[in-house]
Short mmCIF file of C-alpha atoms in Angstrom, two decimals:
data_model
loop_
_atom_site.label_atom_id
_atom_site.label_comp_id
_atom_site.label_asym_id
_atom_site.label_seq_id
_atom_site.Cartn_x
_atom_site.Cartn_y
_atom_site.Cartn_z
CA UNK X 1181 108.18 194.41 -91.53
CA UNK X 1182 104.83 194.44 -89.91
CA UNK X 1183 104.68 196.94 -87.03
CA UNK X 1184 101.94 198.50 -84.92
CA UNK X 1185 102.84 201.59 -83.19
CA UNK X 1186 100.70 203.41 -80.49
CA UNK X 1187 101.06 206.92 -78.94
CA UNK X 1188 101.17 208.13 -76.32
CA UNK X 1189 102.78 205.29 -74.27
CA UNK X 1190 101.19 206.83 -71.05
CA UNK X 1191 98.40 209.32 -70.68
CA UNK X 1192 97.02 211.26 -67.67
CA UNK X 1193 93.79 213.07 -67.91
CA UNK X 1194 91.34 214.89 -65.82
CA UNK X 1195 87.78 213.67 -65.40
CA UNK X 1196 85.61 214.91 -68.30
CA UNK X 1197 88.48 215.53 -70.67
CA UNK X 1198 88.39 214.33 -74.25
CA UNK X 1199 90.96 211.53 -74.96
CA UNK X 1200 92.64 210.50 -78.09
CA UNK X 1201 94.93 207.46 -78.52
CA UNK X 1202 96.69 206.80 -81.67
CA UNK X 1203 97.67 203.73 -83.57
CA UNK X 1204 99.71 203.33 -86.80
CA UNK X 1205 100.51 200.32 -88.79
CA UNK X 1206 103.07 199.60 -91.41
CA UNK X 1207 101.18 197.57 -94.00
CA UNK X 1208 97.62 197.07 -95.39
CA UNK X 1209 95.23 195.40 -93.19
CA UNK X 1210 91.76 193.83 -93.37
CA UNK X 1211 90.83 194.87 -89.94
CA UNK X 1212 92.02 196.62 -86.95
CA UNK X 1213 91.17 195.76 -83.21
CA UNK X 1214 91.11 198.03 -80.34
CA UNK X 1215 91.23 196.24 -76.92
CA UNK X 1216 90.91 197.49 -73.29
CA UNK X 1217 92.87 195.71 -70.48
CA UNK X 1218 91.49 196.61 -67.15
CA UNK X 1219 93.86 197.17 -63.92
CA UNK X 1220 92.90 193.61 -62.78
CA UNK X 1221 94.12 192.14 -66.03
CA UNK X 1222 91.04 191.25 -67.94
CA UNK X 1223 90.91 192.07 -71.70
CA UNK X 1224 87.82 193.30 -73.55
CA UNK X 1225 87.47 193.78 -77.31
CA UNK X 1226 86.11 197.31 -77.89
CA UNK X 1227 86.08 197.57 -81.74
CA UNK X 1228 87.12 195.76 -84.77
CA UNK X 1229 87.01 198.09 -87.78
CA UNK X 1230 88.12 198.02 -91.34
CA UNK X 1231 86.82 201.32 -92.52
CA UNK X 1232 85.22 204.59 -91.34
CA UNK X 1233 84.15 205.12 -87.74
CA UNK X 1234 82.47 203.00 -85.03
CA UNK X 1235 80.83 204.26 -81.83
CA UNK X 1236 79.95 202.63 -78.59
CA UNK X 1237 78.74 204.83 -75.76
CA UNK X 1238 81.49 207.30 -75.10
CA UNK X 1239 84.09 205.48 -77.22
CA UNK X 1240 84.57 206.25 -80.72
CA UNK X 1241 87.11 204.54 -83.14
CA UNK X 1242 88.13 205.81 -86.56
CA UNK X 1243 90.37 204.40 -89.16
CA UNK X 1244 92.10 205.90 -92.24
CA UNK X 1245 93.19 203.16 -94.56
CA UNK X 1246 95.10 205.32 -96.88
CA UNK X 1247 97.20 206.81 -94.11
CA UNK X 1248 97.38 203.49 -92.12
CA UNK X 1249 96.10 205.14 -88.96
CA UNK X 1250 93.38 204.62 -86.49
CA UNK X 1251 92.49 206.53 -83.34
CA UNK X 1252 90.40 205.75 -80.29
CA UNK X 1253 88.60 208.61 -78.61
CA UNK X 1254 86.96 208.75 -75.30
CA UNK X 1255 84.51 211.57 -74.73
CA UNK X 1256 83.81 212.88 -71.14
CA UNK X 1257 86.38 210.60 -69.68
CA UNK X 1258 85.86 209.14 -66.27
CA UNK X 1259 88.10 207.42 -63.76
CA UNK X 1260 86.68 204.03 -64.63
CA UNK X 1261 88.19 204.56 -68.15
CA UNK X 1262 91.61 204.10 -66.54
CA UNK X 1263 92.96 201.07 -68.26
CA UNK X 1264 95.59 200.16 -70.97
CA UNK X 1265 94.28 200.39 -74.46
CA UNK X 1266 95.92 198.22 -77.08
CA UNK X 1267 95.38 198.11 -80.78
CA UNK X 1268 96.27 195.16 -82.96
CA UNK X 1269 96.48 194.46 -86.61
CA UNK X 1270 96.72 191.18 -88.74
CA UNK X 1271 100.19 190.03 -89.71
CA UNK X 1272 100.40 190.44 -93.51
CA UNK X 1273 102.38 187.73 -95.28
CA UNK X 1274 101.65 184.97 -92.56
CA UNK X 1275 98.56 183.35 -91.61
CA UNK X 1276 95.56 185.71 -91.10
CA UNK X 1277 95.45 184.54 -87.62
CA UNK X 1278 98.44 186.21 -86.39
CA UNK X 1279 97.77 189.41 -84.85
CA UNK X 1280 100.50 192.00 -84.14
CA UNK X 1281 99.87 194.04 -81.05
CA UNK X 1282 100.85 197.58 -80.08
CA UNK X 1283 102.62 198.16 -76.70
CA UNK X 1284 99.57 199.70 -75.32
CA UNK X 1285 98.62 203.14 -73.96
CA UNK X 1286 98.16 203.33 -70.33
CA UNK X 1287 95.58 205.73 -69.48
CA UNK X 1288 94.86 207.18 -65.95
CA UNK X 1289 91.84 209.51 -65.50
CA UNK X 1290 91.93 211.57 -62.28
CA UNK X 1291 88.75 212.60 -60.70
CA UNK Q 532 76.48 183.40 -71.58
CA UNK Q 533 79.32 182.28 -69.30
CA UNK Q 534 82.19 183.70 -71.41
CA UNK Q 535 85.63 182.17 -72.03
CA UNK Q 536 86.54 180.13 -68.91
CA UNK Q 537 90.29 179.47 -68.20
CA UNK Q 538 91.74 177.37 -65.44
CA UNK Q 539 93.76 177.70 -63.30
CA UNK Q 540 93.65 181.40 -62.59
CA UNK Q 541 97.15 181.14 -60.98
CA UNK Q 542 99.76 178.45 -61.22
CA UNK Q 543 103.04 178.36 -59.46
CA UNK Q 544 105.36 175.44 -60.00
CA UNK Q 545 109.13 174.60 -60.08
CA UNK Q 546 111.00 174.56 -63.35
CA UNK Q 547 111.03 171.19 -65.09
CA UNK Q 548 107.46 170.53 -64.11
CA UNK Q 549 104.67 169.96 -66.76
CA UNK Q 550 102.10 172.58 -66.85
CA UNK Q 551 98.77 172.39 -68.39
CA UNK Q 552 96.39 175.47 -68.96
CA UNK Q 553 92.75 174.79 -69.95
CA UNK Q 554 90.19 176.83 -71.77
CA UNK Q 555 86.52 176.46 -72.42
CA UNK Q 556 85.34 178.84 -75.46
CA UNK Q 557 82.06 180.49 -75.70
CA UNK Q 558 79.62 177.91 -76.96
CA UNK Q 559 78.98 178.39 -80.75
CA UNK Q 560 82.37 180.00 -81.39
CA UNK Q 561 84.50 178.20 -83.86
CA UNK Q 562 87.78 180.00 -83.43
CA UNK Q 563 90.08 179.72 -80.46
CA UNK Q 564 93.32 181.68 -79.64
CA UNK Q 565 96.08 181.23 -77.14
CA UNK Q 566 98.01 184.43 -76.23
CA UNK Q 567 100.91 185.15 -73.91
CA UNK Q 568 101.53 188.53 -72.38
CA UNK Q 569 104.84 189.51 -70.78
CA UNK Q 570 106.14 192.89 -69.57
CA UNK Q 571 108.87 192.69 -72.24
CA UNK Q 572 107.00 191.36 -75.21
CA UNK Q 573 103.45 192.47 -74.52
CA UNK Q 574 100.59 190.37 -76.02
CA UNK Q 575 101.65 187.64 -78.71
CA UNK Q 576 99.59 185.04 -80.39
CA UNK Q 577 100.72 181.49 -79.73
CA UNK Q 578 98.21 179.40 -81.70
CA UNK Q 579 94.95 179.79 -83.40
CA UNK Q 580 92.41 177.02 -83.99
CA UNK Q 581 89.43 177.04 -86.33
CA UNK Q 582 86.80 174.35 -86.10
CA UNK Q 583 89.30 172.41 -83.80
CA UNK Q 584 91.92 172.52 -86.35
CA UNK Q 585 95.25 174.38 -85.60
CA UNK Q 586 95.58 176.98 -88.30
CA UNK Q 587 98.48 179.17 -87.20
CA UNK Q 588 101.07 177.93 -84.71
CA UNK Q 589 103.77 180.14 -85.75
CA UNK Q 590 103.71 181.93 -82.49
CA UNK Q 591 104.55 178.81 -80.35
CA UNK Q 592 107.95 179.50 -78.99
CA UNK Q 593 109.48 175.93 -79.11
CA UNK Q 594 108.82 172.16 -78.83
CA UNK Q 595 108.16 172.41 -75.22
CA UNK Q 596 104.78 174.16 -75.95
CA UNK Q 597 101.96 172.12 -77.30
CA UNK Q 598 98.18 172.99 -77.71
CA UNK Q 599 95.38 170.69 -78.59
CA UNK Q 600 91.66 171.10 -79.10
CA UNK Q 601 89.94 167.77 -79.01
CA UNK Q 602 86.51 169.29 -79.34
CA UNK Q 603 84.75 172.45 -79.82
CA UNK Q 604 84.31 173.14 -76.09
CA UNK Q 605 87.81 172.49 -74.79
CA UNK Q 606 91.44 173.40 -75.46
CA UNK Q 607 94.70 172.85 -73.48
CA UNK Q 608 98.13 174.49 -73.63
CA UNK Q 609 100.87 172.46 -72.16
CA UNK Q 610 104.50 173.23 -71.38
CA UNK Q 611 106.87 170.39 -70.77
CA UNK Q 612 109.27 171.01 -69.27
CA UNK Q 613 108.55 174.37 -67.88
CA UNK Q 614 111.29 176.98 -67.46
CA UNK Q 615 111.41 180.31 -65.66
CA UNK Q 616 111.17 182.35 -68.79
CA UNK Q 617 107.77 180.90 -69.49
CA UNK Q 618 106.34 182.89 -66.50
CA UNK Q 619 103.61 185.09 -68.06
CA UNK Q 620 99.86 185.67 -68.27
CA UNK Q 621 98.23 183.29 -70.69
CA UNK Q 622 95.06 184.25 -72.25
CA UNK Q 623 92.66 182.31 -74.17
CA UNK Q 624 90.01 184.02 -76.53
CA UNK Q 625 87.27 182.69 -78.78
CA UNK Q 626 85.40 184.29 -81.66
CA UNK Q 627 82.37 183.41 -83.87
CA UNK Q 628 84.34 183.22 -86.95
CA UNK Q 629 88.14 183.72 -87.36
CA UNK Q 630 90.42 186.44 -85.96
CA UNK Q 631 89.28 189.34 -88.16
CA UNK Q 632 85.58 188.80 -89.00
CA UNK Q 633 84.18 188.90 -85.38
CA UNK Q 634 85.42 190.30 -82.12
CA UNK Q 635 87.48 188.08 -79.89
CA UNK Q 636 86.34 187.34 -76.36
CA UNK Q 637 88.92 186.96 -73.82
CA UNK Q 638 89.19 184.74 -70.71
CA UNK Q 639 90.44 186.00 -67.48
CA UNK Q 640 93.90 184.56 -68.15
CA UNK Q 641 96.21 182.34 -66.23
CA UNK Q 642 99.06 183.86 -64.33
CA UNK Q 643 101.95 181.39 -64.52
CA UNK Q 644 104.99 181.62 -62.33
CA UNK Q 645 107.78 179.18 -62.94
CA UNK Q 646 110.28 179.13 -60.04
#
C-alpha cells in the first residue's frame, strides 16, 4: 500500500526558530515533492528531489532514499512562513501521474 | 509569465446543475493536472494530461466527472449532475514535462459549493 505520512500535524514556533517537518513514504519512489499552501489557499511547489539535498533561501529539503524519509527545514523562521506544508510521492504500481499526498503540516510562526 | 489561470474562482450552484471549471496552463508546459482538495481527503489527483492526451484518470470519482483538453492552452473539468459531496477546492496545475521530471505550477483554485 502506498502511503505518505507527515509529522507533526501541527507545529507552532517562535520567530527565529529552526523548523523541521518530516515525511515518510512506504515504497520506493522516483521523486518526492514538497508543496506550500498559503493561508489564502494558493499552492506553491517548493522542491522536487530524488536524492541528497536541495536549498532555496531559508528552506532546505533532504531525502534519504534507503530510509524512505524526507525532511523540510526552515532556518530563521518568520511569521510569513506560516502555511501548510505538504509532501507528495508518486503512486507506485499505477500510472506515474498519480501522486499520493500527505495530510500536511500546519505551521504557525509567532512573532 | 501569467501562471496557471483558473476560472471561476468561486462557484455556488444547486445540486443537479452542470458545473464547468476551466484552466489555462502555462504556455509551453506539456503536462496538466486536475486536483481536488477537501478537508476529509486532502489533495487528490483527478486526472493528468500529457500533450493534451489523458494519461491517468484513475482519480476521477465517477462518470459524473469528465475532463477534456482540446488544445495545449485550455482544459475543462465538468461535473454533471453535481452533488453536494462534490463541494471542494479544485486546483489545476501544469508542468514542463510530466509529474516528476519538473515542478508543478498551481493555479489559485476554484472553490465549488454545491447546495
